PDB file of C-alpha atoms in Angstrom:
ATOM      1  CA  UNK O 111       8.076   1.783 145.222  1.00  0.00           C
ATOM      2  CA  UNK O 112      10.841   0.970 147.797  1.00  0.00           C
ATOM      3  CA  UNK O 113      13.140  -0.620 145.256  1.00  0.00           C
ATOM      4  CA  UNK O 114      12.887   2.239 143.210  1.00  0.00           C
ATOM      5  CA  UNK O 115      13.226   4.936 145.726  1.00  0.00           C
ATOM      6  CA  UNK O 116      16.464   3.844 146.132  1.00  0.00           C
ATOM      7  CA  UNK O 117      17.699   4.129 142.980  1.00  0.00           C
ATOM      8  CA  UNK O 118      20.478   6.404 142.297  1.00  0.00           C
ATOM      9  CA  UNK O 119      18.898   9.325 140.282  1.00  0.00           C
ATOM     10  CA  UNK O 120      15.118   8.342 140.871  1.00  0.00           C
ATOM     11  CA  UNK O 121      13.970  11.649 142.615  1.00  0.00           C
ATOM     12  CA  UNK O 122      10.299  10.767 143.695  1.00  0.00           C
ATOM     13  CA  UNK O 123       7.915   7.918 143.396  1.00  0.00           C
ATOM     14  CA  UNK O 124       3.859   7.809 143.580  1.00  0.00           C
ATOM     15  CA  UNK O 125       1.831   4.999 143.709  1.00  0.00           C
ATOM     16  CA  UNK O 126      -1.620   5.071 141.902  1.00  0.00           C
ATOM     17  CA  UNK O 127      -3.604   3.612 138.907  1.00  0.00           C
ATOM     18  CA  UNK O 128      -3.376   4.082 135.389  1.00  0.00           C
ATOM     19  CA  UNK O 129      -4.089   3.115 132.456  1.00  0.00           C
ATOM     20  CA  UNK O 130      -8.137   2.543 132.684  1.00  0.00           C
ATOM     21  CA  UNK O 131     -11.170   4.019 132.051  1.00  0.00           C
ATOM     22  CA  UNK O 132     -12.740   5.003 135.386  1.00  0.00           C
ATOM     23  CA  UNK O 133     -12.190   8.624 136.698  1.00  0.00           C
ATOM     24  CA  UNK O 134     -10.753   8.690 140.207  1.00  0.00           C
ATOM     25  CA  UNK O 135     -10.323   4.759 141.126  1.00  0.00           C
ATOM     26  CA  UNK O 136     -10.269   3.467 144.876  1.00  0.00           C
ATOM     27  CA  UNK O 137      -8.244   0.723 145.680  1.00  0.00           C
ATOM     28  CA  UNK O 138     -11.219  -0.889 147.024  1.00  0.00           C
ATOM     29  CA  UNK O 139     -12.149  -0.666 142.653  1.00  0.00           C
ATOM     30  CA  UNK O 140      -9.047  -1.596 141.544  1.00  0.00           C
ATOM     31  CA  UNK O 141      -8.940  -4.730 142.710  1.00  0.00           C
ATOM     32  CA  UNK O 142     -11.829  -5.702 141.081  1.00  0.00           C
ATOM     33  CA  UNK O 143     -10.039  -5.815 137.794  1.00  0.00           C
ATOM     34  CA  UNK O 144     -13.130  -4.612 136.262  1.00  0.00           C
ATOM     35  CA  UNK O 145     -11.689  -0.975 135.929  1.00  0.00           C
ATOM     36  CA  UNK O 146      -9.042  -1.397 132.916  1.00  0.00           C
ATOM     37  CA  UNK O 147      -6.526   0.176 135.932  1.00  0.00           C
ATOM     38  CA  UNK O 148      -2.845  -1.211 136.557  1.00  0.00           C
ATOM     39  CA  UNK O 149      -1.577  -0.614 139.582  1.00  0.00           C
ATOM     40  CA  UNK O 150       1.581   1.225 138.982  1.00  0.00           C
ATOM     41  CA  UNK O 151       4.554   3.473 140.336  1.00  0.00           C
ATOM     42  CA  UNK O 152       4.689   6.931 138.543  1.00  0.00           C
ATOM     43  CA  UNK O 153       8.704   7.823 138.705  1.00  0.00           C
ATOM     44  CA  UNK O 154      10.465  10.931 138.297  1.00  0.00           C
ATOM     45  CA  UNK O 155      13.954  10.656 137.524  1.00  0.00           C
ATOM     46  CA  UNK O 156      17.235  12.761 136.437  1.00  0.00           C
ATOM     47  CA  UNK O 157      18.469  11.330 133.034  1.00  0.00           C
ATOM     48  CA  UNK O 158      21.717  12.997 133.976  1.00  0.00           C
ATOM     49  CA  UNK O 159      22.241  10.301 136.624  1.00  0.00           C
ATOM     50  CA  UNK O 160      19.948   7.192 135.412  1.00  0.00           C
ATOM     51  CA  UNK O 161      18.653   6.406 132.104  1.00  0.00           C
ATOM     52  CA  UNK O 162      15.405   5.370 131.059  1.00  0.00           C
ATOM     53  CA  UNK O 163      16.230   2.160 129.749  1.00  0.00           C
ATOM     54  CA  UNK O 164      18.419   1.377 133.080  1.00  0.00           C
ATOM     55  CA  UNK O 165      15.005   2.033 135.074  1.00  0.00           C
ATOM     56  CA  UNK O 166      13.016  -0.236 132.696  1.00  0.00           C
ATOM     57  CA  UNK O 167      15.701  -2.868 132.915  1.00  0.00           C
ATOM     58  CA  UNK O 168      15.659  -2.497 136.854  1.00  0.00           C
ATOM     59  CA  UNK O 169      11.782  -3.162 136.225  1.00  0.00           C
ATOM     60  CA  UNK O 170      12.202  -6.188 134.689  1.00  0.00           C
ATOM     61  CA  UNK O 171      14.779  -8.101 137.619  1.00  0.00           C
ATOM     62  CA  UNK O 172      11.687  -6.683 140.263  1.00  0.00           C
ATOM     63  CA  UNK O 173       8.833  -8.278 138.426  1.00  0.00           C
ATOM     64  CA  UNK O 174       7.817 -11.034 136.610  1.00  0.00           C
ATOM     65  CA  UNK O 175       7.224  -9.608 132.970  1.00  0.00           C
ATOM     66  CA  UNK O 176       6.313 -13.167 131.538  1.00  0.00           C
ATOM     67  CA  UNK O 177       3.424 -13.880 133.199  1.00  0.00           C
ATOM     68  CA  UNK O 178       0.150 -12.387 131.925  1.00  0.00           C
ATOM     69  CA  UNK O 179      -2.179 -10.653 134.401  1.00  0.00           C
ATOM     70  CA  UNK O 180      -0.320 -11.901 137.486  1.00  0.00           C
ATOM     71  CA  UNK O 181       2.028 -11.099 139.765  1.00  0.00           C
ATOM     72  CA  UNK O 182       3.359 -13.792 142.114  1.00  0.00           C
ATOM     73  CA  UNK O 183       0.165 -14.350 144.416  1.00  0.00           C
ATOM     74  CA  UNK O 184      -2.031 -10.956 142.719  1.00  0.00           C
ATOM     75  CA  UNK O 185      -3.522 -12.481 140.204  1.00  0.00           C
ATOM     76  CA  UNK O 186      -6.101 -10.121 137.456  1.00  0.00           C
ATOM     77  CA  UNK O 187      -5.396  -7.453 134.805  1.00  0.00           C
ATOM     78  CA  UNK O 188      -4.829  -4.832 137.930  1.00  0.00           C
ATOM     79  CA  UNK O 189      -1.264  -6.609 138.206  1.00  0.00           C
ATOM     80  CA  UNK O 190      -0.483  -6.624 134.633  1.00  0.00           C
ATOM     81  CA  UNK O 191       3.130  -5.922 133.092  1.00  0.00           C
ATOM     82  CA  UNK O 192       2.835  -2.775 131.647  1.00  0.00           C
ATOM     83  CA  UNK O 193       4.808   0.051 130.586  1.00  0.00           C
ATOM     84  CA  UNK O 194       3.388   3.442 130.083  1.00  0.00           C
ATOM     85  CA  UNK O 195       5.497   5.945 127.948  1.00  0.00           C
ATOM     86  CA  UNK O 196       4.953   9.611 127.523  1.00  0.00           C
ATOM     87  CA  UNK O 197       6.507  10.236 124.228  1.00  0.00           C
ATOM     88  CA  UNK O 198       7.920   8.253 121.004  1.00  0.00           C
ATOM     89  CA  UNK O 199      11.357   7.915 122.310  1.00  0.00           C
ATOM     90  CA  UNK O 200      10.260   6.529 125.490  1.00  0.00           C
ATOM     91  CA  UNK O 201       8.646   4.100 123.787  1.00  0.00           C
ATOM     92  CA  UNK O 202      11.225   2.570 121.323  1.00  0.00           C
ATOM     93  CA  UNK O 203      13.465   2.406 124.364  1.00  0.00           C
ATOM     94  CA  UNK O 204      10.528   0.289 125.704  1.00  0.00           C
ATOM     95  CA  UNK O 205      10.297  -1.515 122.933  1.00  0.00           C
ATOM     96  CA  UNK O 206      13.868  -2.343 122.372  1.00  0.00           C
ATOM     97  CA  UNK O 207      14.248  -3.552 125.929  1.00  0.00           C
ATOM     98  CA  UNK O 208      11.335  -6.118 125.534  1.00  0.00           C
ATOM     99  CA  UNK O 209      13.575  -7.339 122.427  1.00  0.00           C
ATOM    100  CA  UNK O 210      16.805  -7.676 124.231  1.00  0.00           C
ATOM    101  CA  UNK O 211      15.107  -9.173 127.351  1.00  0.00           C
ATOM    102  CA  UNK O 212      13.629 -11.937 124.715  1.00  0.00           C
ATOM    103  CA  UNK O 213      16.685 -11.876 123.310  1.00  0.00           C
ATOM    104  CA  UNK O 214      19.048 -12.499 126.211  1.00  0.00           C
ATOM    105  CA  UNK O 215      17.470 -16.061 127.286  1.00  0.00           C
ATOM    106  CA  UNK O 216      17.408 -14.650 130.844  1.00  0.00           C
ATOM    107  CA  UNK O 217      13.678 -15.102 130.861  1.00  0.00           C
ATOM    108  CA  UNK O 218      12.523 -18.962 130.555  1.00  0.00           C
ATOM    109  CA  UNK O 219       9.196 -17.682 128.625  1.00  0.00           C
ATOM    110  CA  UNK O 220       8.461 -14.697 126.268  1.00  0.00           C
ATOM    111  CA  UNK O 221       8.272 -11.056 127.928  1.00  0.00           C
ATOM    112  CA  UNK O 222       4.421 -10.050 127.574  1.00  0.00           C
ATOM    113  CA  UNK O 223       4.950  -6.555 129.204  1.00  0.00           C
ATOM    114  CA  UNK O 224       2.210  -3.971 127.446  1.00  0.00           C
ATOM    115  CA  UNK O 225       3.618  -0.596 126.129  1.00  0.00           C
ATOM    116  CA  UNK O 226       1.200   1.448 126.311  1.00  0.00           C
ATOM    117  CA  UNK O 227       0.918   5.843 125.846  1.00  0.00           C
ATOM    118  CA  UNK O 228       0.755   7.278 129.329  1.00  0.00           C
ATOM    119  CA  UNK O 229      -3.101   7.945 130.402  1.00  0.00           C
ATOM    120  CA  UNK O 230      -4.410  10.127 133.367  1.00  0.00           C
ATOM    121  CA  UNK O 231      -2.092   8.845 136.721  1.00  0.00           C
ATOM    122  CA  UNK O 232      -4.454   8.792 139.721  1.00  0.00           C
ATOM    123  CA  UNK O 233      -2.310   8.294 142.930  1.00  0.00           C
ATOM    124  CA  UNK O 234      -3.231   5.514 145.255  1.00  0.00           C
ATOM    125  CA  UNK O 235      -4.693   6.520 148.837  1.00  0.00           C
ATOM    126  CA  UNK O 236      -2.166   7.608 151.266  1.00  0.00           C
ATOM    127  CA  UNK O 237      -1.993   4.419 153.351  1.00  0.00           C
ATOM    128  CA  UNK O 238      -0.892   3.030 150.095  1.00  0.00           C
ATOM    129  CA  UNK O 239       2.635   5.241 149.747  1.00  0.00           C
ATOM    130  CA  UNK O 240       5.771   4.077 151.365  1.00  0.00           C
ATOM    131  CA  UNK O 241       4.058   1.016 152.154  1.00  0.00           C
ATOM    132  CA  UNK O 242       6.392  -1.130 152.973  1.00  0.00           C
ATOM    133  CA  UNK O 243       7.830   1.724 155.332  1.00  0.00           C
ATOM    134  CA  UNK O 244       4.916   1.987 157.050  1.00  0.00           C
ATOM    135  CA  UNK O 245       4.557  -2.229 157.154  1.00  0.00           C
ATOM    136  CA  UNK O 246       8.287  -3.629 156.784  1.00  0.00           C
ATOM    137  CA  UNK O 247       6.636  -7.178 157.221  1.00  0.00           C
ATOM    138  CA  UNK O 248       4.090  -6.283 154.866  1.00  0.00           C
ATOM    139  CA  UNK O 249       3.327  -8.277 151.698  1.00  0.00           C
ATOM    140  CA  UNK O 250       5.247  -7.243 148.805  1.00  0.00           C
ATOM    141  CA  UNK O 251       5.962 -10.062 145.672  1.00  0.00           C
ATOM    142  CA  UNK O 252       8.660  -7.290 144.277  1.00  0.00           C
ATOM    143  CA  UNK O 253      12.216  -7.820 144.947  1.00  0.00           C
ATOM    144  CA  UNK O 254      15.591  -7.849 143.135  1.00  0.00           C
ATOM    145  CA  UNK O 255      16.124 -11.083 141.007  1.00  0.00           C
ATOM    146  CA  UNK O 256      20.006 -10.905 140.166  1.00  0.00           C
ATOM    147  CA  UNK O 257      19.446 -14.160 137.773  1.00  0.00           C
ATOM    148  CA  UNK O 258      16.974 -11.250 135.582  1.00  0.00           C
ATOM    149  CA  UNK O 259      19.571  -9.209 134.843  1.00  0.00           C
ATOM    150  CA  UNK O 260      20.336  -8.607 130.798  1.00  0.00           C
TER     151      UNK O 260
END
C-alpha cells in the first residue's frame, strides 16, 4: 500500500480481500487460505497522470509474480498473484503485460499472475491500513526490485 501511495497519480489506496467466496472476511479468516480471498490493495488512480498498465508494471518490480501461492515468507492462495480488472480493456492491458513481462526475460521463470473480473472488495480492518506507517519496522516482503523492470 505504501509503495503505491506514493505513486504519482495514485489518489487513494484500501487494503482488503477479494476475490473469494465468503461475505465479510476477517483477517483472522483470511489467513486460513480456506476462503478463496487474496489479500489485495484496491487503487484509485487519475489516468490523466498514470496509466493502468504503468501501475500493473509497478506491480510486477514490488512482487514476485512467478511464484504460485507465495509471497516471499506468506506462503497459501491468500498471497496469490492476482490481478482483478473491472472491465474488458482493463483486462487486455493485463493480459498484454503478463506477455511482455514473459517476453522481456526479466523474470527467470514464467509470470503466473491470475486475471481475474473484479468481485465484491471487502476492506481489511483498520489496524491493517497504512500499516507500515503505523509499524515502519513492520514486516512487509514488498519493495521496489529495479532488476524487474520491463
Amino acid at each position: 500500500q505504501e509503495l503505491l501511495n506514493g505513486l504519482s497519480g495514485v489518489i487513494k489506496t484500501e487494503v482488503g480481500y477479494t476475490g473469494g467466496t465468503l461475505e465479510n472476511p476477517t483477517y483472522e479468516l483470511i489467513t486460513t487460505g480456506t476462503t478463496g480471498h487474496a489479500e489485495s490493495v484496491e487503487v484509485t488512480f487519475d489516468p490523466q497522470k498514470i496509466s493502468y498498465e504503468k501501475l500493473l508494471k509497478f506491480y510486477f518490480t514490488i512482487h514476485n509474480p512467478t511464484t504460485l501461492n507465495r509471497q516471499e515468507n506468506d506462503v497459501g492462495s491468500q498471497y496469490r498473484s492476482e490481478i482483478f480488472y473491472f472491465n474488458d480493456e482493463q483486462k487486455a492491458v493485463a493480459l498484454k503485460v503478463i506477455a511482455e513481462a514473459n517476453k522481456s526475460g526479466v523474470f527467470k521463470r514464467p509470470v503466473v499472475t491470475q486475471v481475474s473480473k473484479a468481485k465484491t472488495f471487502y476492506p481489511a480492518e483498520t489496524y491493517h491500513q497504512n500499516y507500515l506507517k503505523k509499524n515502519p519496522y513492520g514486516y512487509t516482503c514488498h519493495h521496489v526490485r529495479e532488476e524487474w523492470r520491463f
